[in-house]
PDB file of C-alpha atoms in Angstrom:
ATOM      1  CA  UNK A   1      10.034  25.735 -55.268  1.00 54.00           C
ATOM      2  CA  UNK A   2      11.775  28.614 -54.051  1.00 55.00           C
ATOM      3  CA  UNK A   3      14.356  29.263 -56.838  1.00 56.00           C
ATOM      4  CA  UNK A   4      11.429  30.996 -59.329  1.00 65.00           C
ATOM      5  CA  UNK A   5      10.111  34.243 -58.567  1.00 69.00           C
ATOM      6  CA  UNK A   6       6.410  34.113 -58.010  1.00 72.00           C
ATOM      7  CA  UNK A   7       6.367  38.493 -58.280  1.00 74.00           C
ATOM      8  CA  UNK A   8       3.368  39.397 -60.140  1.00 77.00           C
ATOM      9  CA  UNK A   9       1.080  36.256 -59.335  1.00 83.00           C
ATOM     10  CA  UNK A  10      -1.903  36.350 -57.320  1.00 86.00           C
ATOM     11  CA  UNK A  11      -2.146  34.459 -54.179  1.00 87.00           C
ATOM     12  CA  UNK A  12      -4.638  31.965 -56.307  1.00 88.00           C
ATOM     13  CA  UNK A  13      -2.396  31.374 -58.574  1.00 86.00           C
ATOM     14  CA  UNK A  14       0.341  30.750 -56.163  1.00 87.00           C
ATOM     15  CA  UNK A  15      -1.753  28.372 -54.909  1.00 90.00           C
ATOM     16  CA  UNK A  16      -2.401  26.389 -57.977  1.00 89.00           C
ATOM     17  CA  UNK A  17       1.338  26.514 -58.735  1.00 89.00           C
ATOM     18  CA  UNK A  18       1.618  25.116 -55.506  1.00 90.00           C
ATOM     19  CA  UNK A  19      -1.013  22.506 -55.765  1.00 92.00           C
ATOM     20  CA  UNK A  20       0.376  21.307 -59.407  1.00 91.00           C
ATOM     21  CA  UNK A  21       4.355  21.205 -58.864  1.00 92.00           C
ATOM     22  CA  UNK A  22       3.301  18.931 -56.017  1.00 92.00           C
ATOM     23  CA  UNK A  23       1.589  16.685 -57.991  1.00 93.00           C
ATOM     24  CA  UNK A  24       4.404  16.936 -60.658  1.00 93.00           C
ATOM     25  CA  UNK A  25       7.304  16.837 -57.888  1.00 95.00           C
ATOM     26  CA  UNK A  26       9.829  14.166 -58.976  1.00 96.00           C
ATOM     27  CA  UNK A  27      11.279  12.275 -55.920  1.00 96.00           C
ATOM     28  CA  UNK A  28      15.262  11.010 -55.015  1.00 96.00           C
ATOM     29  CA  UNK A  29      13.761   7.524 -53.420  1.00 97.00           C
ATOM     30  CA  UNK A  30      11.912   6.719 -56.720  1.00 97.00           C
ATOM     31  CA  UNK A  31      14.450   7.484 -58.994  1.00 96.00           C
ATOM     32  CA  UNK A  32      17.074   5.642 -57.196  1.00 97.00           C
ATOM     33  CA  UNK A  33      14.661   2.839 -56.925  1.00 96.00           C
ATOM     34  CA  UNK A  34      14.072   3.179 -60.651  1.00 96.00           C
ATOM     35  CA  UNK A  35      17.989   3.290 -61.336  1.00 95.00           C
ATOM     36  CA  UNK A  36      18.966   0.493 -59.049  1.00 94.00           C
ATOM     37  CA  UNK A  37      16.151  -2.047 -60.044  1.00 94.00           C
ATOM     38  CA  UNK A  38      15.641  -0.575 -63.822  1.00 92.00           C
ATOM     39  CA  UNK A  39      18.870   1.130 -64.721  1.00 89.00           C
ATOM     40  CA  UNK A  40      19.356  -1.038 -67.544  1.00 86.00           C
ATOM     41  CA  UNK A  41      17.172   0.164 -69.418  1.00 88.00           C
ATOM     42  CA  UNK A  42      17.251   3.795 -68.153  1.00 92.00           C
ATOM     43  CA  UNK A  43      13.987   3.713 -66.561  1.00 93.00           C
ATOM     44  CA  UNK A  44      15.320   6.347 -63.960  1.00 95.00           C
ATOM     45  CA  UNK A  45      15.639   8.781 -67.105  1.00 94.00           C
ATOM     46  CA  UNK A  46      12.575   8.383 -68.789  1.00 95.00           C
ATOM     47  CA  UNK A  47      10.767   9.617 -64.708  1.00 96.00           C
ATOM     48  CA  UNK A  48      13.065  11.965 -64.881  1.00 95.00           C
ATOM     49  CA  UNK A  49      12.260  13.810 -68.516  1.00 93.00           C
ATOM     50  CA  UNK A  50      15.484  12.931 -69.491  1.00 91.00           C
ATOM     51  CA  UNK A  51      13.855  11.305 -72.456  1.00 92.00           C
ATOM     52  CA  UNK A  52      16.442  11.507 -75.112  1.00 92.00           C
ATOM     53  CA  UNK A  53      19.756  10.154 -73.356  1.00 88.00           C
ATOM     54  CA  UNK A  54      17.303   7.534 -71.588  1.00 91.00           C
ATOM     55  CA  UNK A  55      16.281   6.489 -75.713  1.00 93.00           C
ATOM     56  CA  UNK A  56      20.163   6.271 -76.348  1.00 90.00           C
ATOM     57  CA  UNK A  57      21.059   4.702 -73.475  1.00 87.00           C
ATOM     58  CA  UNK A  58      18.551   1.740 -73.750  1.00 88.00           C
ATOM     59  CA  UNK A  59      18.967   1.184 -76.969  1.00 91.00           C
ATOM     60  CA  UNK A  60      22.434   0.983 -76.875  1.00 87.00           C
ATOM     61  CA  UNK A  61      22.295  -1.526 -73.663  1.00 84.00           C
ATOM     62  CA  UNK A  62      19.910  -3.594 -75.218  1.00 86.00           C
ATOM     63  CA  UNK A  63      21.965  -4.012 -78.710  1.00 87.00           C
ATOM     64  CA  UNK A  64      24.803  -4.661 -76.949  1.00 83.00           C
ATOM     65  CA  UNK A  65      23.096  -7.147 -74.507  1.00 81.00           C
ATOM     66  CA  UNK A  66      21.941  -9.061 -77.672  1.00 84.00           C
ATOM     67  CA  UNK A  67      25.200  -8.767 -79.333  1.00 81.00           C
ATOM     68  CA  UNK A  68      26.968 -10.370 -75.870  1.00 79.00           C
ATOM     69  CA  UNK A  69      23.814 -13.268 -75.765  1.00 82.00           C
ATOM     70  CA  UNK A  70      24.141 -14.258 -79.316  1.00 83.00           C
ATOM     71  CA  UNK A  71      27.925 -14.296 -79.010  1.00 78.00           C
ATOM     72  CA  UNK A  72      28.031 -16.518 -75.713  1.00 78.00           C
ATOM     73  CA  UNK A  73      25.200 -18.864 -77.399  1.00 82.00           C
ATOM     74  CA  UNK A  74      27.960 -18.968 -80.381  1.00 80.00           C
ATOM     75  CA  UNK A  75      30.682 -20.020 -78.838  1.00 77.00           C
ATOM     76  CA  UNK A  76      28.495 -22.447 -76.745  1.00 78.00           C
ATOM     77  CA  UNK A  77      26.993 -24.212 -79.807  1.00 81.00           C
ATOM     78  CA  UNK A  78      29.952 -24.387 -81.309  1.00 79.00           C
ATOM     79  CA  UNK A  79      32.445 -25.687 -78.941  1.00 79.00           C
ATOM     80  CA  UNK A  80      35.050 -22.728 -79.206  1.00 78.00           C
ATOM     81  CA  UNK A  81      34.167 -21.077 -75.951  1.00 74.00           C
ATOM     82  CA  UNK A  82      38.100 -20.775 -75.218  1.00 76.00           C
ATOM     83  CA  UNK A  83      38.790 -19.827 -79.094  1.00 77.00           C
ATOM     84  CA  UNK A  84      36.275 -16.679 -78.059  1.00 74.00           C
ATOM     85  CA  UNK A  85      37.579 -15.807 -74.745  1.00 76.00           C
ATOM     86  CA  UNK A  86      41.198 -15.894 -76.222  1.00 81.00           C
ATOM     87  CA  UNK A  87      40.020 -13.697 -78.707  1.00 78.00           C
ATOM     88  CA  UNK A  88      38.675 -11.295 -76.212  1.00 76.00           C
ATOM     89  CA  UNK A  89      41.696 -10.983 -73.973  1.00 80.00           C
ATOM     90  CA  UNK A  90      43.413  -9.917 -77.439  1.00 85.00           C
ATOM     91  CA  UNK A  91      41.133  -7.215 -78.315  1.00 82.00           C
ATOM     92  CA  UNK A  92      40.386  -5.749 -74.722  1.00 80.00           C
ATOM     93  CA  UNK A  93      38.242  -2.963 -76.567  1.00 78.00           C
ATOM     94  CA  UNK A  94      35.234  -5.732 -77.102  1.00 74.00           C
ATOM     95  CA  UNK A  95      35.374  -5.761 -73.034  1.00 75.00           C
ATOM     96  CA  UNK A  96      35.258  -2.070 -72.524  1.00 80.00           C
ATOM     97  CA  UNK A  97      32.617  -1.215 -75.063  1.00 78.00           C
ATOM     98  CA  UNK A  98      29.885  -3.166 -73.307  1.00 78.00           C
ATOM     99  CA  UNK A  99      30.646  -1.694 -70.350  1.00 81.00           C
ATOM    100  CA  UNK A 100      30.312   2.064 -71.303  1.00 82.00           C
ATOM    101  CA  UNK A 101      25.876   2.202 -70.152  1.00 83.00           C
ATOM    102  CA  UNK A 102      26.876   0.694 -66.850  1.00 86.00           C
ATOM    103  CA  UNK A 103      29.764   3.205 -66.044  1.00 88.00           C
ATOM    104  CA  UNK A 104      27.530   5.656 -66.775  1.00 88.00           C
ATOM    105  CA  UNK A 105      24.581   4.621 -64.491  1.00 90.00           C
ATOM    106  CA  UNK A 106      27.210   4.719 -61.372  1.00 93.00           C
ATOM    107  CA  UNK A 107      28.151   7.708 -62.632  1.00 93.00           C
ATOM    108  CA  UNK A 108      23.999   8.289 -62.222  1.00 93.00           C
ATOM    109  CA  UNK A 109      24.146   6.622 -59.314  1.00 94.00           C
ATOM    110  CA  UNK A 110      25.959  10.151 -57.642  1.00 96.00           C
ATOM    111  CA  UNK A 111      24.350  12.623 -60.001  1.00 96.00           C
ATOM    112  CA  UNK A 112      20.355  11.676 -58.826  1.00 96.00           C
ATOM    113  CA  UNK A 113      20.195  14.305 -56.430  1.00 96.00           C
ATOM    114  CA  UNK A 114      21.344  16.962 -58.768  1.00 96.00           C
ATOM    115  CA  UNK A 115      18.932  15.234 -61.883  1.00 96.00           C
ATOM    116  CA  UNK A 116      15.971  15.120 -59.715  1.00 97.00           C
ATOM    117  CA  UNK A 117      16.184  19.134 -58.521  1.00 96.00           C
ATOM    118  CA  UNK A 118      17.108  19.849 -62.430  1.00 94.00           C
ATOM    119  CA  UNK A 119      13.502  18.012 -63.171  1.00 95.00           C
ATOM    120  CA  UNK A 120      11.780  19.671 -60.316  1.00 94.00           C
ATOM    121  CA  UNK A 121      13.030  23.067 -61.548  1.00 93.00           C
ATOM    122  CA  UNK A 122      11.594  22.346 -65.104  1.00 93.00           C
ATOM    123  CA  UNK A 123       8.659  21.353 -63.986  1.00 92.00           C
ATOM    124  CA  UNK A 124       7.907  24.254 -62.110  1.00 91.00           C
ATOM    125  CA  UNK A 125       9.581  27.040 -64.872  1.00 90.00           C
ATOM    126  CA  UNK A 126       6.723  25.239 -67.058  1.00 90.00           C
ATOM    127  CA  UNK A 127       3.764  25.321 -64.834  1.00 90.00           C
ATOM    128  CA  UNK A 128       4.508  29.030 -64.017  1.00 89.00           C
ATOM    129  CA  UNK A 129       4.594  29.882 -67.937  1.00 88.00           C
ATOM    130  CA  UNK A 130       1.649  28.158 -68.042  1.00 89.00           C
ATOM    131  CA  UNK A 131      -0.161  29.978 -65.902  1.00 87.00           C
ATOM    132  CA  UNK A 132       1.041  33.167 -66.300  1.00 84.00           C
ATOM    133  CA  UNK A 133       0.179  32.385 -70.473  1.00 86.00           C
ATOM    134  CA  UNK A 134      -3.184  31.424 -68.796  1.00 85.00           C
ATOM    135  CA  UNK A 135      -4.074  34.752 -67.170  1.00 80.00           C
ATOM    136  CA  UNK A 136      -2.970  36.609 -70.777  1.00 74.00           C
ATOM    137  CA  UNK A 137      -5.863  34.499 -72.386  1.00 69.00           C
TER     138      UNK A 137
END
């Protein structure tokens, strides 16, 4: 709260601003509740704002988790479970694609900190525009 300069407001409005970006505040123990219980489908993300890379992200883990269930059920039905994992070790690329949402919620895994005080800051740059487009009216 103390990165925006609050020059020019009254002390009312101060203490609306106040009021509101507490309401609004986003927190590190939800969000790393959210990532470590919901990360698969980028729950953490949507709290956080981040809407469109949290869209992306579960989308592309839930394809991809179909893709992997229907191939498993595949091979099961059809006996050539060892056909498909021989495959697999051939092409290691078919291995590493799947993996590419879950490297990137370890990488969110270090970055919450950082995502949570971006979201905070938003949030407040907004509610002060808001008010300060309030008092023009």
């Amino acid at each position: 709260m103390d990165y925006i300069s609050k020059k020019g407001m009254t002390h009312e409005e101060v203490m609306q601003l106040q009021y509101e970006y507490n309401n609004r505040k986003k927190t590190n123990v939800i969000t790393y509740v959210l990532l470590i219980f919901f990360g698969n489908y980028f729950l953490h993300r949507f709290y956080l704002g981040i809407t469109p890379y949290a869209i992306f992200g579960a989308i592309y883990t839930l394809l991809l988790n179909g893709v992997i269930i229907y191939f498993f059920r595949e091979a099961y039905i059809n006996q050539m479970t060892f056909d498909y994992i021989l495959f697999l070790l051939m092409h290691p690329h078919f291995i590493i694609l799947p993996l590419i949402p879950y490297l990137w919620l370890l990488l969110d895994l270090f970055r919450v900190p950082q995502l949570v005080d971006y979201a905070n800051h938003q949030s407040e740059l907004a509610l002060v525009r808001a008010i300060k487009r309030s008092r023009d009216i």
